Amino acid sequence: MALLKTSHFTRILLSGGRHAGFVRPSAFNFASNASEPHISKKWDLVSSVCVERNPIITADLTDIENKMQIFLSKIELEQSKKSDHELRKERDKITVDALKKGNASEADLEQATKATAQDFEDASQDEFAKFTFASRKNDPTIDEDARNIKRHLSKHLVLLTQQKVGSDSVWLLPQSVRKEGETMRQTADRALVEAVGENFRSIVLGNAPVGFYKYKYPKDVRDKRGVEGAKVFFFKAIYQEGEASCKDFVWATKEELGKKTKQDYFKSVDQFLLF
């Protein structure tokens, strides 16, 4: 069989180009790409605070919850032990029977002069009858007032403030752009004070954010500032006391939050809401 002769150039290709003065095209392209400068876009770092007002009263039970509560109460009653009050009533009955039969001891006579368990029960019933329960339902005007902290007593509420993004006014959680030297938590604390004033009290939970969202600024803002947009880090806070001093704010239910904010923004916030 005749052997095939190979040219000098073919031998270079078969050897992977490892020959003096020869550079593989792939290596040349890699070197060219590596020399190109990588221009990263500038973004604002923003801390935003989700201030939540917890429910003041428990929510109304559903039909299935009511049935379950009645069922469990029956089981608990059947399996329960007698209370101190019930045992005291039994002792009082024994004392009364002994007095009627004339077999009462000095201890029984002394016990008979004290208030009985039945006396305590009657007094408790009288006091309970005088007690007036607070209404579980607000006046409709309170629930309709979006700025009232006492609206929708059985629901979670979230604080929203109206802020400028470019030339548009949008509803957002209180937020502020990070300043040089600040931690993101410090920016979150400052954002709250700037948004609702110093008389507003809340507790920020931890130093780590609980959510993230980013959005681009309008084109005129990008061109003017040279900033692509904002990367928003959400912090969670629980309302304590005080009134918001800003002009445009609302205490929104989850349903209202979804209607007032943009869909993708609401999705990011909804990921860390626990209600």
CSV table of C-alpha atoms in Angstrom, one decimal:
chain,number,residue,atom,x,y,z
A,1,MET,CA,0.0,0.0,0.0
A,2,ALA,CA,1.4,3.4,-1.0
A,3,LEU,CA,1.9,5.9,1.8
A,4,LEU,CA,0.2,9.3,1.4
A,5,LYS,CA,2.5,12.2,1.5
A,6,THR,CA,1.6,15.2,3.6
A,7,SER,CA,2.6,18.8,3.0
A,8,HIS,CA,4.4,21.0,5.5
A,9,PHE,CA,1.2,23.1,6.1
A,10,THR,CA,-0.9,20.0,6.7
A,11,ARG,CA,1.5,18.7,9.3
A,12,ILE,CA,1.2,22.1,11.1
A,13,LEU,CA,-2.6,21.9,11.2
A,14,LEU,CA,-2.5,18.3,12.5
A,15,SER,CA,-0.2,19.3,15.2
A,16,GLY,CA,-2.6,21.9,16.5
A,17,GLY,CA,-0.7,24.8,15.1
A,18,ARG,CA,2.2,24.4,17.6
A,19,HIS,CA,4.8,25.6,15.2
A,20,ALA,CA,7.0,28.7,15.2
A,21,GLY,CA,5.4,31.6,13.6
A,22,PHE,CA,1.9,30.0,13.4
A,23,VAL,CA,-1.1,31.2,15.5
A,24,ARG,CA,-4.4,29.4,15.5
A,25,PRO,CA,-7.4,31.5,14.5
A,26,SER,CA,-9.3,30.7,17.7
A,27,ALA,CA,-6.4,32.0,19.8
A,28,PHE,CA,-6.2,35.1,17.7
A,29,ASN,CA,-9.9,35.8,18.2
A,30,PHE,CA,-9.7,35.2,21.9
A,31,ALA,CA,-6.8,37.7,22.2
A,32,SER,CA,-8.8,40.3,20.2
A,33,ASN,CA,-11.9,39.9,22.4
A,34,ALA,CA,-9.8,40.1,25.6
A,35,SER,CA,-8.3,43.4,24.5
A,36,GLU,CA,-11.8,45.0,24.0
A,37,PRO,CA,-12.8,47.2,27.1
A,38,HIS,CA,-15.8,46.0,29.1
A,39,ILE,CA,-18.1,48.9,29.8
A,40,SER,CA,-20.4,48.3,32.9
A,41,LYS,CA,-23.6,50.2,33.3
A,42,LYS,CA,-24.0,52.3,36.4
A,43,TRP,CA,-27.0,51.6,38.6
A,44,ASP,CA,-28.3,53.4,41.7
A,45,LEU,CA,-28.4,51.2,44.9
A,46,VAL,CA,-31.7,51.8,46.6
A,47,SER,CA,-33.0,50.7,50.0
A,48,SER,CA,-36.8,50.3,50.3
A,49,VAL,CA,-38.8,49.6,53.5
A,50,CYS,CA,-42.0,47.5,53.6
A,51,VAL,CA,-43.7,48.8,56.8
A,52,GLU,CA,-46.4,46.4,57.8
A,53,ARG,CA,-49.3,47.0,60.3
A,54,ASN,CA,-50.3,43.7,61.8
A,55,PRO,CA,-54.0,42.9,62.3
A,56,ILE,CA,-55.5,44.4,65.4
A,57,ILE,CA,-58.2,41.7,65.8
A,58,THR,CA,-58.5,38.1,64.5
A,59,ALA,CA,-60.2,37.5,61.2
A,60,ASP,CA,-63.7,36.1,61.1
A,61,LEU,CA,-63.9,32.3,61.0
A,62,THR,CA,-65.1,30.6,57.9
A,63,ASP,CA,-67.9,28.0,58.1
A,64,ILE,CA,-65.4,25.1,58.1
A,65,GLU,CA,-63.4,26.8,60.8
A,66,ASN,CA,-66.5,27.3,63.0
A,67,LYS,CA,-67.4,23.6,62.6
A,68,MET,CA,-63.9,22.6,63.5
A,69,GLN,CA,-63.9,24.8,66.6
A,70,ILE,CA,-67.1,23.4,67.9
A,71,PHE,CA,-65.9,19.8,67.3
A,72,LEU,CA,-62.6,20.4,69.1
A,73,SER,CA,-64.4,22.2,72.0
A,74,LYS,CA,-66.6,19.1,72.5
A,75,ILE,CA,-63.6,16.8,72.6
A,76,GLU,CA,-61.7,19.1,75.0
A,77,LEU,CA,-64.7,19.2,77.3
A,78,GLU,CA,-65.1,15.4,77.3
A,79,GLN,CA,-61.4,14.8,78.0
A,80,SER,CA,-60.9,17.6,80.5
A,81,LYS,CA,-60.4,17.4,84.3
A,82,LYS,CA,-62.5,19.2,86.8
A,83,SER,CA,-61.4,22.8,87.5
A,84,ASP,CA,-60.7,24.2,90.9
A,85,HIS,CA,-64.0,26.0,90.8
A,86,GLU,CA,-65.9,22.8,90.1
A,87,LEU,CA,-64.1,21.0,93.0
A,88,ARG,CA,-64.9,23.9,95.3
A,89,LYS,CA,-68.6,23.7,94.4
A,90,GLU,CA,-68.6,20.0,95.3
A,91,ARG,CA,-67.0,20.7,98.7
A,92,ASP,CA,-69.6,23.4,99.3
A,93,LYS,CA,-72.4,21.0,98.6
A,94,ILE,CA,-70.9,18.4,101.0
A,95,THR,CA,-70.7,21.2,103.7
A,96,VAL,CA,-74.4,22.2,103.1
A,97,ASP,CA,-75.6,18.6,103.3
A,98,ALA,CA,-73.6,18.1,106.6
A,99,LEU,CA,-75.2,21.3,108.1
A,100,LYS,CA,-78.7,20.1,107.2
A,101,LYS,CA,-78.1,16.7,108.9
A,102,GLY,CA,-76.5,18.3,111.9
A,103,ASN,CA,-73.3,16.5,111.4
A,104,ALA,CA,-71.2,19.6,110.6
A,105,SER,CA,-67.8,20.0,112.2
A,106,GLU,CA,-66.3,23.3,113.3
A,107,ALA,CA,-64.4,23.5,110.0
A,108,ASP,CA,-67.7,23.1,108.2
A,109,LEU,CA,-69.3,25.9,110.2
A,110,GLU,CA,-66.3,28.1,109.5
A,111,GLN,CA,-66.5,27.3,105.8
A,112,ALA,CA,-70.2,28.1,105.7
A,113,THR,CA,-69.7,31.7,106.8
A,114,LYS,CA,-67.4,32.3,103.8
A,115,ALA,CA,-68.5,33.2,100.3
A,116,THR,CA,-69.3,30.0,98.4
A,117,ALA,CA,-68.3,29.0,94.9
A,118,GLN,CA,-71.9,29.7,93.8
A,119,ASP,CA,-71.6,33.3,95.2
A,120,PHE,CA,-68.4,33.8,93.2
A,121,GLU,CA,-70.1,32.4,90.1
A,122,ASP,CA,-73.2,34.7,90.5
A,123,ALA,CA,-71.0,37.8,91.0
A,124,SER,CA,-68.9,36.9,88.0
A,125,GLN,CA,-72.0,36.5,85.8
A,126,ASP,CA,-73.3,39.9,87.0
A,127,GLU,CA,-70.0,41.6,86.1
A,128,PHE,CA,-69.9,39.9,82.7
A,129,ALA,CA,-73.4,41.1,81.9
A,130,LYS,CA,-72.3,44.7,82.5
A,131,PHE,CA,-69.3,44.3,80.1
A,132,THR,CA,-69.7,45.8,76.6
A,133,PHE,CA,-67.6,44.2,73.9
A,134,ALA,CA,-66.0,46.5,71.3
A,135,SER,CA,-67.3,46.2,67.8
A,136,ARG,CA,-65.4,43.9,65.4
A,137,LYS,CA,-66.4,46.1,62.5
A,138,ASN,CA,-65.4,49.7,61.8
A,139,ASP,CA,-67.5,52.5,60.6
A,140,PRO,CA,-67.5,52.2,56.8
A,141,THR,CA,-66.0,55.7,56.6
A,142,ILE,CA,-62.9,54.5,58.5
A,143,ASP,CA,-62.3,51.5,56.2
A,144,GLU,CA,-62.7,53.8,53.2
A,145,ASP,CA,-60.1,56.2,54.5
A,146,ALA,CA,-56.9,54.9,53.0
A,147,ARG,CA,-54.8,57.1,55.3
A,148,ASN,CA,-56.3,55.8,58.5
A,149,ILE,CA,-54.1,53.3,60.4
A,150,LYS,CA,-57.1,51.7,62.0
A,151,ARG,CA,-58.8,50.7,58.8
A,152,HIS,CA,-59.5,47.0,58.1
A,153,LEU,CA,-58.8,45.8,61.7
A,154,SER,CA,-58.5,42.1,60.8
A,155,LYS,CA,-56.1,42.6,57.8
A,156,HIS,CA,-52.5,43.3,57.2
A,157,LEU,CA,-51.7,46.7,55.9
A,158,VAL,CA,-48.6,48.0,54.0
A,159,LEU,CA,-47.5,51.6,53.9
A,160,LEU,CA,-47.2,53.1,50.4
A,161,THR,CA,-45.9,56.6,49.5
A,162,GLN,CA,-46.2,58.5,46.2
A,163,GLN,CA,-42.8,59.2,44.7
A,164,LYS,CA,-41.4,60.8,41.6
A,165,VAL,CA,-39.6,58.5,39.0
A,166,GLY,CA,-38.6,60.8,36.2
A,167,SER,CA,-41.6,62.9,35.4
A,168,ASP,CA,-44.1,60.2,36.6
A,169,SER,CA,-45.6,60.0,40.1
A,170,VAL,CA,-45.9,56.3,41.2
A,171,TRP,CA,-46.9,54.5,44.4
A,172,LEU,CA,-43.9,52.7,46.0
A,173,LEU,CA,-42.7,51.5,49.3
A,174,PRO,CA,-40.7,54.2,51.1
A,175,GLN,CA,-37.2,54.2,49.5
A,176,SER,CA,-34.0,56.2,49.1
A,177,VAL,CA,-30.8,56.0,47.1
A,178,ARG,CA,-27.8,54.9,49.0
A,179,LYS,CA,-25.2,57.7,49.9
A,180,GLU,CA,-21.5,57.2,49.9
A,181,GLY,CA,-20.4,55.6,53.2
A,182,GLU,CA,-23.8,54.2,54.2
A,183,THR,CA,-24.7,50.6,54.7
A,184,MET,CA,-27.9,49.5,53.0
A,185,ARG,CA,-29.6,49.2,56.4
A,186,GLN,CA,-28.6,52.8,57.3
A,187,THR,CA,-30.1,53.9,54.0
A,188,ALA,CA,-33.3,52.1,54.9
A,189,ASP,CA,-33.6,53.9,58.2
A,190,ARG,CA,-33.0,57.3,56.5
A,191,ALA,CA,-35.5,56.5,53.8
A,192,LEU,CA,-38.2,56.0,56.4
A,193,VAL,CA,-37.5,59.3,58.2
A,194,GLU,CA,-37.4,61.2,54.9
A,195,ALA,CA,-40.7,59.6,53.8
A,196,VAL,CA,-42.9,59.7,56.9
A,197,GLY,CA,-41.1,61.9,59.5
A,198,GLU,CA,-39.4,61.4,62.8
A,199,ASN,CA,-42.7,60.9,64.8
A,200,PHE,CA,-43.4,57.7,62.9
A,201,ARG,CA,-42.1,54.6,64.9
A,202,SER,CA,-41.4,51.2,63.4
A,203,ILE,CA,-39.0,48.3,63.9
A,204,VAL,CA,-36.8,47.2,61.0
A,205,LEU,CA,-36.3,43.4,61.1
A,206,GLY,CA,-32.5,42.7,60.7
A,207,ASN,CA,-29.8,44.1,58.6
A,208,ALA,CA,-30.2,41.9,55.6
A,209,PRO,CA,-32.7,42.7,52.8
A,210,VAL,CA,-35.7,40.3,52.2
A,211,GLY,CA,-36.3,41.0,48.6
A,212,PHE,CA,-34.9,42.6,45.4
A,213,TYR,CA,-36.2,44.5,42.4
A,214,LYS,CA,-34.7,46.5,39.6
A,215,TYR,CA,-36.1,48.9,37.1
A,216,LYS,CA,-34.7,51.3,34.4
A,217,TYR,CA,-35.1,55.0,34.5
A,218,PRO,CA,-36.9,56.8,31.7
A,219,LYS,CA,-34.6,57.6,28.8
A,220,ASP,CA,-34.4,61.3,29.5
A,221,VAL,CA,-33.2,60.5,33.1
A,222,ARG,CA,-30.7,58.0,31.8
A,223,ASP,CA,-29.2,60.4,29.3
A,224,LYS,CA,-29.1,63.3,31.9
A,225,ARG,CA,-27.6,61.4,34.8
A,226,GLY,CA,-25.7,58.6,33.1
A,227,VAL,CA,-27.4,56.0,35.3
A,228,GLU,CA,-29.2,53.0,33.9
A,229,GLY,CA,-31.7,52.6,36.6
A,230,ALA,CA,-32.2,51.5,40.2
A,231,LYS,CA,-31.5,48.2,42.0
A,232,VAL,CA,-33.8,48.1,45.0
A,233,PHE,CA,-33.2,46.0,48.1
A,234,PHE,CA,-36.3,45.6,50.3
A,235,PHE,CA,-36.2,45.6,54.1
A,236,LYS,CA,-39.1,44.5,56.4
A,237,ALA,CA,-40.4,46.6,59.2
A,238,ILE,CA,-43.3,46.4,61.7
A,239,TYR,CA,-45.3,49.5,62.6
A,240,GLN,CA,-45.3,50.6,66.2
A,241,GLU,CA,-46.9,54.0,66.7
A,242,GLY,CA,-47.1,57.5,65.3
A,243,GLU,CA,-48.6,59.2,62.2
A,244,ALA,CA,-46.9,59.7,58.8
A,245,SER,CA,-46.2,63.3,58.2
A,246,CYS,CA,-46.0,63.2,54.4
A,247,LYS,CA,-48.7,64.4,52.1
A,248,ASP,CA,-49.2,61.4,49.8
A,249,PHE,CA,-49.4,58.0,51.6
A,250,VAL,CA,-51.9,55.2,52.1
A,251,TRP,CA,-52.2,52.1,54.2
A,252,ALA,CA,-53.0,49.5,51.6
A,253,THR,CA,-54.3,46.0,51.9
A,254,LYS,CA,-52.7,43.3,49.8
A,255,GLU,CA,-55.4,43.6,47.1
A,256,GLU,CA,-55.0,47.4,47.0
A,257,LEU,CA,-51.2,47.0,46.8
A,258,GLY,CA,-51.6,44.9,43.7
A,259,LYS,CA,-53.8,47.6,42.1
A,260,LYS,CA,-51.7,50.6,43.0
A,261,THR,CA,-48.3,49.3,42.0
A,262,LYS,CA,-47.0,47.9,38.7
A,263,GLN,CA,-47.4,44.2,38.2
A,264,ASP,CA,-43.7,43.2,38.2
A,265,TYR,CA,-43.1,45.5,41.2
A,266,PHE,CA,-45.9,43.8,43.1
A,267,LYS,CA,-44.7,40.4,42.2
A,268,SER,CA,-41.3,41.2,43.8
A,269,VAL,CA,-42.9,42.5,46.9
A,270,ASP,CA,-45.4,39.7,47.2
A,271,GLN,CA,-42.5,37.1,47.4
A,272,PHE,CA,-41.7,38.2,50.9
A,273,LEU,CA,-45.1,39.1,52.2
A,274,LEU,CA,-46.3,36.4,54.7
A,275,PHE,CA,-50.0,37.1,54.3
